[in-house]
């Protein structure tokens, strides 16, 4: 029974870890009508099975208005670091919960904030209030404002605005700059590199990435703990 308990605990650990440490490659671009200025929206595509767009709504996945390049399957994202840049394709990535080796401020690693995690989760789901998802000038303006709010929450410049205010209201005043828990709101970071060995000399811009957590991991962890309790009562482990 002790072996069974250990197996259950190991399953819980694996579930809690989520996609952290996953690696692969993708292509990225920016589509007309989806961005303004130097930031997002960015379109990530060509990732095969190494990533998933299951955590995205209809407004933020498979956006392929011109079909050149073919960007579906794909998803829309935003960058984290103000002073880092993207590069040519392919881009190699590693899933993390923090930015690394870059940015205007923060440590190394530099976890994303609760405010950023909440904002991106809402954007990715297609439910961010005040964000106009209609392709064109209105979406460009919304993307610029959201990018500035994310940069502000990450200590990368930017500016407080209506999206920042929404994040404060959602996570609680004073919590918006606090480090997000790993996978909080289902949001992670894609650390990107020029080479497959993730050589820091080829470090590139980091992006946000959402998986369809929605509390599933927490519920699973609770179920595992309940299972351990039942085993203890039955077998006195």
Short mmCIF file of C-alpha atoms in Angstrom, two decimals:
data_model
loop_
_atom_site.label_atom_id
_atom_site.label_comp_id
_atom_site.label_asym_id
_atom_site.label_seq_id
_atom_site.Cartn_x
_atom_site.Cartn_y
_atom_site.Cartn_z
CA UNK A 1 0.00 0.00 0.00
CA UNK A 2 2.94 2.30 0.61
CA UNK A 3 3.93 1.81 -3.03
CA UNK A 4 0.40 2.75 -4.08
CA UNK A 5 0.54 5.89 -1.96
CA UNK A 6 3.86 6.82 -3.50
CA UNK A 7 2.44 6.36 -6.99
CA UNK A 8 -0.51 8.60 -6.18
CA UNK A 9 1.81 11.26 -4.78
CA UNK A 10 3.99 11.07 -7.89
CA UNK A 11 0.93 11.57 -10.08
CA UNK A 12 0.03 14.64 -8.09
CA UNK A 13 3.53 16.05 -8.53
CA UNK A 14 3.41 15.50 -12.29
CA UNK A 15 0.00 17.13 -12.60
CA UNK A 16 1.07 20.11 -10.48
CA UNK A 17 4.15 20.68 -12.68
CA UNK A 18 2.02 21.27 -15.77
CA UNK A 19 3.97 21.96 -18.97
CA UNK A 20 7.04 23.39 -17.16
CA UNK A 21 10.21 22.28 -18.93
CA UNK A 22 8.53 21.30 -22.20
CA UNK A 23 10.61 22.25 -25.25
CA UNK A 24 10.14 22.57 -28.98
CA UNK A 25 10.09 25.14 -31.74
CA UNK A 26 7.62 27.46 -33.44
CA UNK A 27 7.37 30.26 -35.97
CA UNK A 28 6.07 33.70 -35.10
CA UNK A 29 4.79 36.74 -36.95
CA UNK A 30 2.50 39.73 -36.53
CA UNK A 31 -0.65 40.05 -38.61
CA UNK A 32 -2.05 43.32 -39.96
CA UNK A 33 -5.01 44.45 -37.89
CA UNK A 34 -3.77 42.71 -34.73
CA UNK A 35 -0.96 44.92 -33.42
CA UNK A 36 0.31 48.45 -33.08
CA UNK A 37 3.80 49.63 -32.18
CA UNK A 38 6.58 47.27 -31.14
CA UNK A 39 4.53 44.81 -29.10
CA UNK A 40 1.70 42.33 -29.51
CA UNK A 41 -0.38 40.77 -30.62
CA UNK A 42 2.12 38.23 -31.90
CA UNK A 43 0.99 35.10 -33.73
CA UNK A 44 2.70 31.84 -32.73
CA UNK A 45 2.27 28.93 -35.14
CA UNK A 46 4.04 25.93 -36.63
CA UNK A 47 4.59 24.28 -33.25
CA UNK A 48 3.29 20.82 -34.11
CA UNK A 49 2.50 18.82 -30.98
CA UNK A 50 5.00 20.66 -28.78
CA UNK A 51 2.40 23.29 -27.79
CA UNK A 52 -1.39 23.48 -27.86
CA UNK A 53 -3.96 26.19 -28.53
CA UNK A 54 -6.63 24.41 -26.49
CA UNK A 55 -6.45 27.18 -23.90
CA UNK A 56 -7.54 29.83 -26.40
CA UNK A 57 -10.90 31.10 -27.55
CA UNK A 58 -12.11 31.47 -31.13
CA UNK A 59 -10.90 35.09 -31.19
CA UNK A 60 -7.32 34.21 -30.22
CA UNK A 61 -6.56 30.93 -31.96
CA UNK A 62 -6.11 30.05 -35.64
CA UNK A 63 -6.14 33.67 -36.77
CA UNK A 64 -5.25 33.39 -40.46
CA UNK A 65 -6.96 36.22 -42.36
CA UNK A 66 -4.67 36.20 -45.39
CA UNK A 67 -3.49 32.62 -45.37
CA UNK A 68 0.09 33.69 -46.11
CA UNK A 69 1.89 32.43 -44.17
CA UNK A 70 -0.46 29.71 -43.01
CA UNK A 71 -0.68 30.43 -39.29
CA UNK A 72 -3.27 27.87 -38.24
CA UNK A 73 -3.07 26.10 -35.90
CA UNK A 74 -1.73 28.96 -33.86
CA UNK A 75 -2.47 31.37 -31.03
CA UNK A 76 -2.13 35.06 -30.20
CA UNK A 77 0.25 36.26 -27.54
CA UNK A 78 2.10 39.21 -26.04
CA UNK A 79 5.71 39.78 -25.12
CA UNK A 80 7.03 40.34 -21.61
CA UNK A 81 10.34 42.17 -21.97
CA UNK A 82 10.44 45.70 -23.34
CA UNK A 83 14.07 45.63 -24.48
CA UNK A 84 14.32 42.16 -26.02
CA UNK A 85 13.51 41.28 -29.60
CA UNK A 86 12.24 38.42 -31.72
CA UNK A 87 14.32 36.79 -34.44
CA UNK A 88 14.00 34.71 -37.56
CA UNK A 89 12.22 31.38 -37.71
CA UNK A 90 12.33 28.88 -36.25
CA UNK A 91 12.27 30.02 -32.63
CA UNK A 92 13.22 27.42 -30.02
CA UNK A 93 11.44 27.52 -26.68
CA UNK A 94 11.29 26.15 -23.16
CA UNK A 95 8.15 26.48 -21.03
CA UNK A 96 8.77 28.28 -17.75
CA UNK A 97 6.92 30.38 -15.20
CA UNK A 98 9.30 33.34 -15.48
CA UNK A 99 11.30 35.48 -17.87
CA UNK A 100 15.05 34.80 -17.87
CA UNK A 101 18.18 36.80 -18.68
CA UNK A 102 16.56 39.97 -19.92
CA UNK A 103 14.17 42.80 -19.39
CA UNK A 104 14.38 46.28 -17.96
CA UNK A 105 13.90 45.19 -14.34
CA UNK A 106 13.43 42.14 -12.15
CA UNK A 107 15.65 39.27 -11.16
CA UNK A 108 16.79 36.19 -13.02
CA UNK A 109 14.50 34.35 -13.17
CA UNK A 110 11.79 37.02 -13.11
CA UNK A 111 8.34 35.46 -12.45
CA UNK A 112 5.37 37.05 -14.16
CA UNK A 113 2.98 39.03 -11.98
CA UNK A 114 -0.48 37.98 -10.88
CA UNK A 115 -1.88 40.92 -12.81
CA UNK A 116 -0.20 39.80 -16.03
CA UNK A 117 -1.33 36.20 -15.57
CA UNK A 118 -4.94 37.27 -15.03
CA UNK A 119 -4.98 39.71 -17.96
CA UNK A 120 -3.51 37.21 -20.40
CA UNK A 121 -5.83 34.42 -19.26
CA UNK A 122 -8.80 36.66 -19.99
CA UNK A 123 -7.41 37.81 -23.33
CA UNK A 124 -6.59 34.26 -24.43
CA UNK A 125 -10.06 33.00 -23.53
CA UNK A 126 -11.56 35.81 -25.62
CA UNK A 127 -13.33 37.27 -22.59
CA UNK A 128 -11.22 40.30 -21.64
CA UNK A 129 -13.71 43.12 -21.01
CA UNK A 130 -12.96 46.20 -23.08
CA UNK A 131 -10.78 44.36 -25.59
CA UNK A 132 -12.13 44.73 -29.13
CA UNK A 133 -11.40 41.46 -30.93
CA UNK A 134 -12.66 42.76 -34.28
CA UNK A 135 -9.72 42.74 -36.68
CA UNK A 136 -8.68 46.25 -37.69
CA UNK A 137 -7.98 49.57 -36.06
CA UNK A 138 -9.96 48.89 -32.90
CA UNK A 139 -8.11 45.64 -32.24
CA UNK A 140 -4.79 47.34 -32.94
CA UNK A 141 -5.58 50.00 -30.34
CA UNK A 142 -6.68 47.40 -27.81
CA UNK A 143 -3.52 45.37 -28.40
CA UNK A 144 -1.34 48.41 -27.81
CA UNK A 145 -3.13 49.22 -24.56
CA UNK A 146 -2.94 45.64 -23.30
CA UNK A 147 0.75 45.39 -24.18
CA UNK A 148 1.43 48.58 -22.21
CA UNK A 149 -0.51 47.23 -19.22
CA UNK A 150 1.51 44.00 -19.31
CA UNK A 151 4.81 45.87 -19.54
CA UNK A 152 3.73 48.07 -16.63
CA UNK A 153 2.85 45.06 -14.49
CA UNK A 154 6.22 43.49 -15.33
CA UNK A 155 8.25 46.61 -14.47
CA UNK A 156 9.12 47.09 -18.13
CA UNK A 157 7.80 50.60 -18.63
CA UNK A 158 4.38 50.72 -20.24
CA UNK A 159 1.58 52.56 -18.50
CA UNK A 160 -1.34 52.02 -16.16
CA UNK A 161 -4.63 52.08 -18.06
CA UNK A 162 -8.09 50.50 -18.04
CA UNK A 163 -6.66 46.98 -18.45
CA UNK A 164 -4.32 47.53 -15.52
CA UNK A 165 -7.29 48.74 -13.47
CA UNK A 166 -9.20 45.58 -14.39
CA UNK A 167 -6.30 43.43 -13.22
CA UNK A 168 -6.15 45.27 -9.90
CA UNK A 169 -9.87 44.73 -9.40
CA UNK A 170 -9.53 41.02 -10.22
CA UNK A 171 -6.51 40.08 -8.10
CA UNK A 172 -6.89 42.67 -5.35
CA UNK A 173 -5.19 46.01 -4.86
CA UNK A 174 -1.58 45.47 -3.85
CA UNK A 175 -1.45 41.98 -5.38
CA UNK A 176 -1.16 42.98 -9.03
CA UNK A 177 2.66 43.13 -8.95
CA UNK A 178 3.09 40.04 -6.76
CA UNK A 179 4.66 36.95 -8.33
CA UNK A 180 2.09 34.63 -9.86
CA UNK A 181 2.04 31.05 -8.65
CA UNK A 182 3.35 28.55 -11.19
CA UNK A 183 0.58 28.12 -13.76
CA UNK A 184 -1.75 30.57 -12.03
CA UNK A 185 -4.78 31.20 -14.26
CA UNK A 186 -3.25 28.58 -16.59
CA UNK A 187 -0.59 31.05 -17.78
CA UNK A 188 3.07 30.21 -18.41
CA UNK A 189 6.07 31.79 -20.14
CA UNK A 190 7.78 30.70 -23.34
CA UNK A 191 11.51 31.42 -22.95
CA UNK A 192 12.80 31.63 -26.51
CA UNK A 193 16.19 31.13 -28.13
CA UNK A 194 17.89 31.17 -31.52
CA UNK A 195 19.25 27.63 -31.15
CA UNK A 196 17.87 24.27 -30.09
CA UNK A 197 20.38 23.96 -27.24
CA UNK A 198 18.85 27.07 -25.61
CA UNK A 199 22.22 28.83 -25.53
CA UNK A 200 21.74 32.01 -23.53
CA UNK A 201 23.84 33.88 -26.10
CA UNK A 202 20.91 33.46 -28.46
CA UNK A 203 18.25 34.59 -25.97
CA UNK A 204 15.16 36.15 -27.55
CA UNK A 205 11.92 37.79 -26.48
CA UNK A 206 9.76 35.82 -24.03
CA UNK A 207 6.06 35.26 -24.73
CA UNK A 208 3.00 34.37 -22.68
CA UNK A 209 1.24 31.00 -23.12
CA UNK A 210 -2.03 29.68 -21.72
CA UNK A 211 -3.14 26.12 -21.10
CA UNK A 212 -6.74 25.18 -20.25
CA UNK A 213 -6.23 24.75 -16.51
CA UNK A 214 -9.33 26.46 -15.14
CA UNK A 215 -8.67 25.00 -11.69
CA UNK A 216 -8.41 21.44 -12.99
CA UNK A 217 -4.93 20.96 -11.54
CA UNK A 218 -6.03 22.17 -8.12
CA UNK A 219 -9.07 19.91 -8.22
CA UNK A 220 -6.92 16.95 -9.25
CA UNK A 221 -4.46 17.65 -6.46
CA UNK A 222 -7.32 17.76 -3.98
CA UNK A 223 -8.68 14.49 -5.29
CA UNK A 224 -5.27 12.87 -4.89
CA UNK A 225 -5.06 14.06 -1.30
CA UNK A 226 -8.53 12.68 -0.66
CA UNK A 227 -7.42 9.38 -2.17
CA UNK A 228 -4.43 9.26 0.14
CA UNK A 229 -6.73 9.90 3.08
CA UNK A 230 -8.98 7.05 2.04
CA UNK A 231 -6.00 4.72 1.70
CA UNK A 232 -4.78 5.72 5.13
CA UNK A 233 -8.15 4.95 6.70
CA UNK A 234 -8.47 1.63 4.89
CA UNK A 235 -4.93 0.31 5.08
CA UNK A 236 -3.40 2.44 7.83
CA UNK A 237 -0.51 3.53 5.60
#
